[in-house]
Amino acid sequence: MAMQGNTSPCIEEVAKDGYDSNKFDDDGHPKRKGTWVTASGHILTAVIGSGVLSLAWAIAQLGWIAGPIVLMLFSVITLYTSFLLTDCYRSPDPVHGTRNRTYRNMVKNILGGTQHHYCGLAQYINLIGASIGYTITAAISMVAIQRSNCYHKNGHDAVCTMPNYPYMIMFGIIEIILSQIPDFHELSWLSALAAIMSFGYATIGIGLSIAKVAGGSHARTSLTGVTIGVDVTSSEKLWNTFTALGNIAFAYSFSSVIVEIQDTLKSGKPENRVMKVAASTSVAVTTVFYMLCGMIGYAAFGNDAPGNFLTGFGFYEPFWLIDIGNIFIVVHLVGAYQVYTQPVFLLVENWCKERWPESSFMAKEHHIKIPLVGTYRMNPFRLIWRTLYVILSAVIAILLPFFNSIVGLLGALAFWPLTVYFPTKMYMVQSKVPKFSMRWTGLKLLSVFCLLISIVAAAGSIEGIIKELKVYKPF
């Protein structure tokens, strides 16, 4: 956009038409209102999701030594590379440069060529996969609530087996309604609620684990995790270890939305500094919770830790506390689903508007007043496209409801390209890091190391999906 001084022609034109220019930033885009607190809320909503539920199982595969080391390693890598990304939000200067409002545009502007196509592919595969994974997880928690109530009402010998897919459909209906929220800037309230829920169910899980250990439970654990010949075969140990790496990578996965979150920060203070505060706060809080959930969960369940540790406490007593924990999970995932799918929605909608700029079907909004809610901006294309997307993700979740394997595969696919490769590559280009210097060599070695982790994690998850498909019968 052409600029003269600090005033955008877009703003001047809007002002002439009678609109308040205070509603726009100096580059003509709608004024941002986010702070490090709201950014932290968005990150916590994105990162403390279904991944936390699989950490006790992941630690069980790795053991007391490797488990916490791997958790801390992923924490440090994620925080460091997120710092690199925040410095690339504006280019060529991290403070006074032009805003890169999306991850893909950032890659395009800094690296050039066709790399932004590969970035977009990796990012949107991760975002779409997250919506599928969250649908699976929400359904598991809804079934857990139903089973808990069934056992409480009919006794522990009652038959309380029920399918997941009706609950996936129910979750999809809720997301169809919420997906009509026009854009990311209107999601702060949902992210705040979801972040509170994530702390709630993680705390309940930690509390139940402590109670289980304090109650005299002596689960069998070991320094190296599940034992070959006792718990698993040697091949199962290897594949499960690979899948556990993917699960932990997924638990720390928020790079695919960090640029869009940074784009919500209000102008004034340099966005990269504010975002580093938000990232540091979020990753620190996340790591504490992950350590507690993973380590205490492993102590409670030992080598028999379930894939979803909150459903591993049984479905009996205290049934009401288990119900509350699973309700928190569902509410959190309702919000996290939107955080991950909004970039997908906006990508398709913006492309269609550019492709058919004269189409009223694509661009025209109808303002509908809803009592106690406000004015809803209904766009026909947005209504149809977002509804179809939610339906499709729910159908795929019904066909592939394999929690740990799907979570591990998503983590493996997104971790190296989005969390490591593109952040390090863009930082080196924008900062003009000298080739073969100490920093250049270190960043290259980090990228190669993380690529190897992603490859083995993906292999383990794919093997798990193939194994589960052999015995799974949909519906």
Coordinates of C-alpha atoms in Angstrom, one line a residue:
M1 CA 0.0 0.0 0.0
A2 CA 1.3 3.4 -1.0
M3 CA 2.2 5.6 2.0
Q4 CA 2.9 9.3 2.5
G5 CA 4.4 10.2 5.9
N6 CA 2.3 8.4 8.5
T7 CA -1.0 8.7 6.7
S8 CA -2.5 6.0 4.5
P9 CA -4.6 7.0 1.5
C10 CA -6.9 4.3 2.5
I11 CA -7.5 6.1 5.8
E12 CA -8.0 9.4 4.1
E13 CA -10.5 7.9 1.8
V14 CA -12.4 6.2 4.7
A15 CA -12.4 9.5 6.6
K16 CA -14.0 11.3 3.7
D17 CA -16.8 8.8 3.6
G18 CA -17.6 9.6 7.2
Y19 CA -15.9 6.8 9.0
D20 CA -13.8 7.2 12.2
S21 CA -10.1 7.1 11.2
N22 CA -9.3 6.0 14.7
K23 CA -10.5 2.6 13.8
F24 CA -7.6 2.1 11.5
D25 CA -3.8 1.6 11.9
D26 CA -1.3 3.7 10.0
D27 CA -1.2 1.1 7.2
G28 CA -4.9 1.2 6.5
H29 CA -5.8 -2.1 8.3
P30 CA -8.4 -2.2 11.1
K31 CA -6.9 -1.0 14.4
R32 CA -5.5 -3.7 16.6
K33 CA -6.3 -3.9 20.3
G34 CA -4.3 -6.9 21.5
T35 CA -1.8 -6.8 24.4
W36 CA 0.7 -9.3 25.7
V37 CA -2.0 -10.7 28.0
T38 CA -4.5 -11.4 25.2
A39 CA -1.6 -12.8 23.0
S40 CA -0.6 -15.1 25.9
G41 CA -4.3 -16.2 26.1
H42 CA -4.3 -17.0 22.4
I43 CA -1.1 -19.0 22.7
L44 CA -2.2 -20.9 25.8
T45 CA -5.5 -21.7 24.1
A46 CA -3.6 -23.1 21.1
V47 CA -0.8 -24.9 23.0
I48 CA -2.5 -26.4 26.1
G49 CA -4.9 -28.6 24.2
S50 CA -5.3 -32.2 23.5
G51 CA -1.5 -32.6 23.6
V52 CA -1.4 -32.4 27.4
L53 CA -3.7 -35.4 27.7
S54 CA -1.1 -37.7 26.0
L55 CA 1.9 -36.6 28.0
A56 CA 1.6 -39.3 30.7
W57 CA 1.6 -42.0 28.0
A58 CA 4.5 -40.3 26.2
I59 CA 6.6 -40.2 29.4
A60 CA 5.7 -43.9 30.0
Q61 CA 7.3 -44.7 26.6
L62 CA 10.5 -42.7 27.4
G63 CA 10.9 -43.2 31.1
W64 CA 12.0 -41.1 34.0
I65 CA 15.3 -40.0 32.4
A66 CA 14.5 -39.3 28.8
G67 CA 10.9 -38.1 29.4
P68 CA 11.6 -34.8 31.3
I69 CA 14.7 -34.2 29.2
V70 CA 12.7 -34.4 25.9
L71 CA 10.0 -32.2 27.4
M72 CA 12.5 -29.5 28.3
L73 CA 14.3 -29.8 25.0
F74 CA 11.1 -29.2 23.0
S75 CA 10.2 -26.3 25.3
V76 CA 13.6 -24.5 24.8
I77 CA 13.5 -25.1 21.0
T78 CA 10.0 -23.9 20.7
L79 CA 10.6 -20.7 22.7
Y80 CA 13.9 -19.9 20.9
T81 CA 12.4 -20.3 17.4
S82 CA 9.3 -18.4 18.4
F83 CA 11.6 -15.5 19.2
L84 CA 13.1 -15.7 15.7
L85 CA 9.7 -15.6 14.2
T86 CA 8.6 -12.5 16.2
D87 CA 11.6 -10.6 14.9
C88 CA 10.5 -11.4 11.3
Y89 CA 7.0 -10.0 11.8
R90 CA 8.2 -6.8 10.3
S91 CA 10.7 -6.8 7.5
P92 CA 13.3 -5.8 6.6
D93 CA 13.6 -4.1 10.0
P94 CA 12.0 -5.9 13.0
V95 CA 10.7 -2.7 14.5
H96 CA 10.0 -0.2 11.7
G97 CA 9.6 -2.6 8.7
T98 CA 6.4 -3.6 6.9
R99 CA 4.0 -5.9 8.7
N100 CA 3.8 -9.5 7.6
R101 CA 0.3 -10.3 8.7
T102 CA 0.4 -14.1 8.0
Y103 CA 3.1 -16.7 8.3
R104 CA 2.9 -17.5 4.6
N105 CA 3.3 -13.8 3.6
M106 CA 6.2 -13.6 5.9
V107 CA 8.0 -16.4 4.1
K108 CA 7.1 -14.9 0.8
N109 CA 8.4 -11.5 1.6
I110 CA 11.6 -12.6 3.3
L111 CA 12.6 -15.7 1.4
G112 CA 11.0 -15.1 -1.9
G113 CA 10.7 -17.7 -4.6
T114 CA 8.3 -20.6 -4.1
Q115 CA 9.1 -21.4 -0.5
H116 CA 5.9 -19.7 0.7
H117 CA 3.9 -22.4 -1.2
Y118 CA 5.7 -25.1 0.9
C119 CA 5.1 -23.1 4.0
G120 CA 1.4 -22.7 3.3
L121 CA 1.1 -26.4 2.6
A122 CA 2.8 -27.3 6.0
Q123 CA 0.9 -24.7 7.9
Y124 CA -2.5 -25.5 6.6
I125 CA -2.0 -29.3 6.8
N126 CA -1.3 -28.7 10.5
L127 CA -4.2 -26.4 11.0
I128 CA -6.7 -28.7 9.3
G129 CA -5.2 -31.7 11.1
A130 CA -5.6 -29.9 14.4
S131 CA -9.4 -29.4 13.8
I132 CA -9.6 -33.2 13.2
G133 CA -7.6 -34.0 16.3
Y134 CA -9.7 -31.7 18.4
T135 CA -12.9 -33.2 17.2
I136 CA -11.6 -36.7 18.2
T137 CA -10.5 -35.5 21.6
A138 CA -13.7 -33.6 22.4
A139 CA -15.7 -36.7 21.5
I140 CA -13.5 -38.9 23.8
S141 CA -14.2 -36.5 26.7
M142 CA -17.9 -36.4 26.0
V143 CA -18.1 -40.2 25.9
A144 CA -16.2 -40.2 29.2
I145 CA -18.8 -38.0 30.8
Q146 CA -21.6 -40.2 29.6
R147 CA -19.9 -43.4 30.8
S148 CA -19.1 -41.9 34.2
N149 CA -22.7 -40.9 34.7
C150 CA -23.9 -44.3 33.4
Y151 CA -21.7 -46.2 35.9
H152 CA -22.8 -43.9 38.8
K153 CA -26.4 -44.4 38.0
N154 CA -26.5 -48.1 37.1
G155 CA -23.6 -49.6 39.0
H156 CA -20.1 -50.6 38.1
D157 CA -21.2 -53.8 36.4
A158 CA -23.5 -52.0 34.0
V159 CA -22.7 -52.1 30.2
C160 CA -21.8 -48.5 29.4
T161 CA -20.1 -48.8 26.1
M162 CA -21.0 -46.2 23.5
P163 CA -19.7 -45.0 20.2
N164 CA -17.8 -41.7 19.7
Y165 CA -19.3 -40.5 16.4
P166 CA -22.6 -39.1 17.7
Y167 CA -20.5 -36.8 19.9
M168 CA -18.3 -35.8 17.0
I169 CA -21.4 -34.7 15.2
M170 CA -22.6 -32.8 18.3
F171 CA -19.2 -31.0 18.5
G172 CA -19.3 -30.2 14.8
I173 CA -22.7 -28.5 15.2
I174 CA -21.3 -26.3 17.9
E175 CA -18.3 -25.4 15.7
I176 CA -20.5 -24.6 12.7
I177 CA -22.2 -21.9 14.9
L178 CA -19.0 -20.5 16.3
S179 CA -17.2 -20.6 12.9
Q180 CA -19.4 -17.8 11.8
I181 CA -17.4 -15.4 13.9
P182 CA -15.9 -13.3 11.1
D183 CA -12.2 -13.0 12.1
F184 CA -9.4 -13.6 14.7
H185 CA -9.8 -10.1 16.3
E186 CA -13.3 -11.1 17.6
L187 CA -12.0 -14.3 19.4
S188 CA -10.4 -12.8 22.5
W189 CA -13.3 -13.7 24.8
L190 CA -13.4 -17.3 23.5
S191 CA -9.6 -17.7 23.9
A192 CA -9.7 -16.3 27.4
L193 CA -12.5 -18.8 28.3
A194 CA -10.6 -21.7 26.7
A195 CA -7.4 -20.8 28.4
I196 CA -9.1 -20.9 31.8
M197 CA -10.6 -24.3 30.9
S198 CA -7.2 -25.7 30.0
F199 CA -5.8 -24.7 33.4
G200 CA -8.9 -26.2 35.0
Y201 CA -8.7 -29.7 33.5
A202 CA -4.9 -29.9 33.8
T203 CA -5.2 -29.0 37.5
I204 CA -7.9 -31.6 38.0
G205 CA -5.8 -34.2 36.2
I206 CA -2.7 -33.3 38.4
G207 CA -4.9 -33.4 41.6
L208 CA -6.3 -36.8 40.7
S209 CA -2.9 -38.2 39.9
I210 CA -1.5 -36.9 43.3
A211 CA -4.5 -38.5 45.1
K212 CA -3.9 -41.8 43.3
V213 CA -0.2 -41.8 44.3
A214 CA -0.9 -40.7 47.9
G215 CA -3.7 -43.3 48.2
G216 CA -1.1 -46.1 48.1
S217 CA -1.1 -46.7 44.3
H218 CA 2.3 -48.3 43.4
A219 CA 2.3 -48.3 39.6
R220 CA 5.2 -49.9 38.0
T221 CA 7.6 -47.4 36.5
S222 CA 11.2 -47.5 35.3
L223 CA 14.1 -45.2 34.3
T224 CA 13.6 -46.2 30.6
G225 CA 9.8 -46.5 30.4
V226 CA 7.8 -49.5 29.3
T227 CA 9.8 -52.7 29.5
I228 CA 10.6 -54.9 26.5
G229 CA 9.4 -58.4 27.0
V230 CA 7.0 -57.4 29.8
D231 CA 4.9 -54.5 28.5
V232 CA 5.8 -54.4 24.8
T233 CA 7.9 -56.1 22.2
S234 CA 11.2 -54.6 21.0
S235 CA 9.5 -53.3 17.8
E236 CA 6.5 -51.9 19.8
K237 CA 9.0 -50.1 22.1
L238 CA 10.7 -48.5 19.1
W239 CA 7.6 -47.4 17.3
N240 CA 5.9 -46.1 20.5
T241 CA 9.0 -44.1 21.4
F242 CA 8.9 -42.4 18.0
T243 CA 5.1 -41.7 18.4
A244 CA 5.8 -40.3 21.9
L245 CA 8.3 -37.8 20.3
G246 CA 5.5 -36.7 17.9
N247 CA 3.0 -36.4 20.8
I248 CA 5.4 -34.1 22.7
A249 CA 6.1 -32.1 19.6
F250 CA 2.3 -31.6 19.0
A251 CA 1.9 -30.5 22.7
Y252 CA 4.2 -27.6 22.0
S253 CA 2.9 -26.8 18.5
F254 CA 1.7 -23.2 18.2
S255 CA 4.1 -21.8 15.5
S256 CA 1.4 -22.2 12.8
V257 CA -0.7 -19.4 14.4
I258 CA 2.0 -17.3 16.2
V259 CA 2.2 -14.7 13.3
E260 CA -1.6 -14.3 13.2
I261 CA -1.6 -13.9 17.0
Q262 CA 1.2 -11.3 16.8
D263 CA -0.9 -9.4 14.2
T264 CA -3.5 -8.8 16.9
L265 CA -1.1 -6.7 19.0
K266 CA -1.9 -3.0 19.1
S267 CA 0.6 -0.5 17.7
G268 CA 2.8 1.6 20.0
K269 CA 5.3 -0.7 21.5
P270 CA 7.4 -2.8 19.1
E271 CA 5.3 -5.9 18.4
N272 CA 8.3 -8.2 18.6
R273 CA 9.2 -7.2 22.1
V274 CA 5.6 -7.6 23.3
M275 CA 5.3 -10.9 21.6
K276 CA 8.5 -12.2 23.2
V277 CA 7.0 -11.4 26.6
A278 CA 3.8 -13.3 25.6
A279 CA 5.7 -16.3 24.3
S280 CA 8.0 -16.5 27.3
T281 CA 5.1 -16.3 29.7
S282 CA 3.0 -18.9 27.8
V283 CA 5.8 -21.4 27.2
A284 CA 6.9 -21.1 30.9
V285 CA 3.4 -21.7 32.2
T286 CA 2.9 -24.5 29.6
T287 CA 6.1 -26.3 30.6
V288 CA 5.3 -26.3 34.3
F289 CA 1.9 -27.8 33.6
Y290 CA 3.3 -30.3 31.1
M291 CA 5.9 -31.5 33.6
L292 CA 3.3 -31.9 36.3
C293 CA 0.8 -33.7 34.0
G294 CA 3.4 -35.9 32.4
M295 CA 5.5 -36.8 35.5
I296 CA 2.8 -37.1 38.1
G297 CA 0.5 -38.8 35.6
Y298 CA 3.3 -41.4 34.9
A299 CA 3.8 -41.9 38.6
A300 CA 0.1 -42.5 39.0
F301 CA -0.4 -45.0 36.1
G302 CA 3.1 -46.2 35.5
N303 CA 3.9 -48.2 32.4
D304 CA 0.2 -48.7 31.8
A305 CA -0.5 -45.0 31.4
P306 CA -3.5 -44.5 29.1
G307 CA -3.4 -42.4 25.9
N308 CA -5.7 -39.8 27.5
F309 CA -4.7 -39.6 31.2
L310 CA -7.9 -37.9 32.4
T311 CA -10.0 -40.9 31.2
G312 CA -7.6 -43.3 33.0
F313 CA -8.9 -42.6 36.5
G314 CA -11.8 -44.9 35.8
F315 CA -15.4 -43.8 35.3
Y316 CA -16.5 -44.3 38.9
E317 CA -15.8 -42.0 41.8
P318 CA -15.5 -39.1 42.2
F319 CA -17.6 -39.1 39.1
W320 CA -18.5 -35.5 39.4
L321 CA -14.9 -34.3 39.4
I322 CA -14.0 -36.4 36.4
D323 CA -17.1 -35.0 34.7
I324 CA -16.0 -31.4 35.4
G325 CA -12.5 -32.1 34.1
N326 CA -13.9 -33.5 30.8
I327 CA -16.4 -30.6 30.5
F328 CA -13.4 -28.3 30.8
I329 CA -11.6 -30.2 28.0
V330 CA -14.7 -29.9 25.7
V331 CA -15.1 -26.2 26.3
H332 CA -11.4 -25.6 25.8
L333 CA -11.4 -27.5 22.5
V334 CA -14.4 -25.6 21.3
G335 CA -12.2 -22.4 21.5
A336 CA -9.0 -24.0 20.4
Y337 CA -10.7 -25.3 17.3
Q338 CA -11.6 -21.7 16.3
V339 CA -8.1 -20.4 16.9
Y340 CA -6.7 -23.1 14.5
T341 CA -9.4 -22.9 11.8
Q342 CA -9.7 -19.1 11.5
P343 CA -6.5 -18.8 9.4
V344 CA -7.9 -21.6 7.1
F345 CA -11.2 -19.8 6.8
L346 CA -9.6 -16.5 6.0
L347 CA -7.2 -17.9 3.4
V348 CA -10.0 -19.3 1.3
E349 CA -12.3 -16.3 1.7
N350 CA -9.6 -13.8 0.8
W351 CA -8.5 -15.8 -2.2
C352 CA -12.1 -16.0 -3.4
K353 CA -12.6 -12.2 -2.9
E354 CA -9.5 -11.5 -5.0
R355 CA -10.6 -14.1 -7.6
W356 CA -14.2 -12.7 -7.9
P357 CA -14.0 -9.1 -6.7
E358 CA -17.3 -8.1 -8.2
S359 CA -19.3 -11.0 -6.6
S360 CA -21.8 -9.9 -4.0
F361 CA -22.1 -13.5 -3.0
M362 CA -18.4 -13.4 -1.9
A363 CA -18.2 -9.9 -0.4
K364 CA -21.7 -8.6 0.6
E365 CA -22.6 -8.8 4.3
H366 CA -26.1 -8.8 5.7
H367 CA -26.5 -7.3 9.2
I368 CA -28.8 -9.3 11.3
K369 CA -29.7 -8.1 14.8
I370 CA -29.7 -11.0 17.4
P371 CA -31.3 -10.2 20.8
L372 CA -28.8 -10.2 23.7
V373 CA -25.9 -10.9 21.3
G374 CA -25.7 -7.9 19.0
T375 CA -25.4 -7.5 15.2
Y376 CA -24.4 -10.6 13.2
R377 CA -22.6 -9.9 9.9
M378 CA -23.9 -12.7 7.7
N379 CA -22.1 -13.5 4.4
P380 CA -23.6 -16.2 2.2
F381 CA -20.3 -17.6 1.0
R382 CA -18.8 -17.6 4.6
L383 CA -21.8 -19.4 5.9
I384 CA -21.7 -22.2 3.3
W385 CA -17.9 -22.6 3.1
R386 CA -17.3 -22.7 6.9
T387 CA -20.2 -25.1 7.4
L388 CA -18.8 -27.5 4.8
Y389 CA -15.3 -27.3 6.3
V390 CA -16.5 -28.3 9.8
I391 CA -18.6 -31.1 8.4
L392 CA -15.7 -32.5 6.4
S393 CA -13.3 -32.4 9.4
A394 CA -15.9 -34.2 11.5
V395 CA -16.3 -36.9 8.9
I396 CA -12.5 -37.5 8.7
A397 CA -12.4 -37.6 12.6
I398 CA -15.1 -40.3 12.6
L399 CA -13.2 -42.4 10.1
L400 CA -9.8 -42.0 11.8
P401 CA -10.5 -41.7 15.6
F402 CA -6.9 -42.8 16.7
F403 CA -6.0 -40.3 19.4
N404 CA -2.3 -40.9 20.1
S405 CA -1.3 -41.8 16.5
I406 CA -3.1 -38.8 15.0
V407 CA -1.7 -36.4 17.6
G408 CA 1.8 -37.8 17.0
L409 CA 1.5 -37.5 13.2
L410 CA 0.3 -33.9 13.4
G411 CA 3.2 -33.0 15.7
A412 CA 5.7 -34.6 13.4
L413 CA 4.4 -33.0 10.2
A414 CA 4.3 -29.4 11.7
F415 CA 7.3 -29.4 14.0
W416 CA 10.3 -29.2 11.7
P417 CA 9.0 -27.0 8.9
L418 CA 7.0 -24.5 10.9
T419 CA 8.7 -24.5 14.3
V420 CA 12.3 -24.8 13.1
Y421 CA 13.1 -24.6 9.4
F422 CA 11.3 -21.5 8.3
P423 CA 12.0 -19.4 11.5
T424 CA 15.7 -20.2 11.4
K425 CA 15.9 -19.6 7.6
M426 CA 14.0 -16.3 7.7
Y427 CA 16.0 -15.1 10.6
M428 CA 19.3 -15.8 8.9
V429 CA 18.2 -14.0 5.7
Q430 CA 16.7 -11.0 7.4
S431 CA 19.6 -10.6 9.9
K432 CA 22.2 -11.4 7.3
V433 CA 23.9 -14.0 9.4
P434 CA 27.4 -14.6 7.9
K435 CA 27.7 -18.0 6.2
F436 CA 29.7 -20.6 8.2
S437 CA 29.7 -18.3 11.3
M438 CA 29.1 -19.8 14.7
R439 CA 25.4 -18.7 14.7
W440 CA 24.9 -19.9 11.2
T441 CA 26.4 -23.3 12.0
G442 CA 24.3 -23.6 15.2
L443 CA 21.1 -22.8 13.5
K444 CA 21.8 -25.3 10.6
L445 CA 22.6 -28.1 13.1
L446 CA 19.4 -27.3 15.1
S447 CA 17.4 -27.6 11.8
V448 CA 19.0 -31.0 10.8
F449 CA 18.5 -32.4 14.4
C450 CA 14.8 -31.4 14.4
L451 CA 14.3 -32.8 10.9
L452 CA 15.5 -36.2 12.1
I453 CA 13.1 -36.1 15.1
S454 CA 10.2 -35.2 12.8
I455 CA 11.0 -38.1 10.4
V456 CA 11.1 -40.8 13.1
A457 CA 8.0 -39.3 14.9
A458 CA 6.0 -39.4 11.6
A459 CA 7.2 -43.0 11.0
G460 CA 6.0 -44.1 14.4
S461 CA 2.6 -42.4 14.1
I462 CA 2.0 -43.8 10.6
E463 CA 2.8 -47.3 11.8
G464 CA 0.4 -46.8 14.7
I465 CA -2.4 -45.7 12.4
I466 CA -1.9 -48.7 10.0
K467 CA -1.9 -51.0 13.0
E468 CA -5.2 -49.6 14.4
L469 CA -6.9 -49.5 11.0
K470 CA -6.5 -53.3 10.8
V471 CA -8.9 -53.8 13.7
Y472 CA -11.1 -50.6 13.5
K473 CA -14.7 -50.7 12.4
P474 CA -16.3 -47.3 11.8
F475 CA -19.7 -46.7 13.2

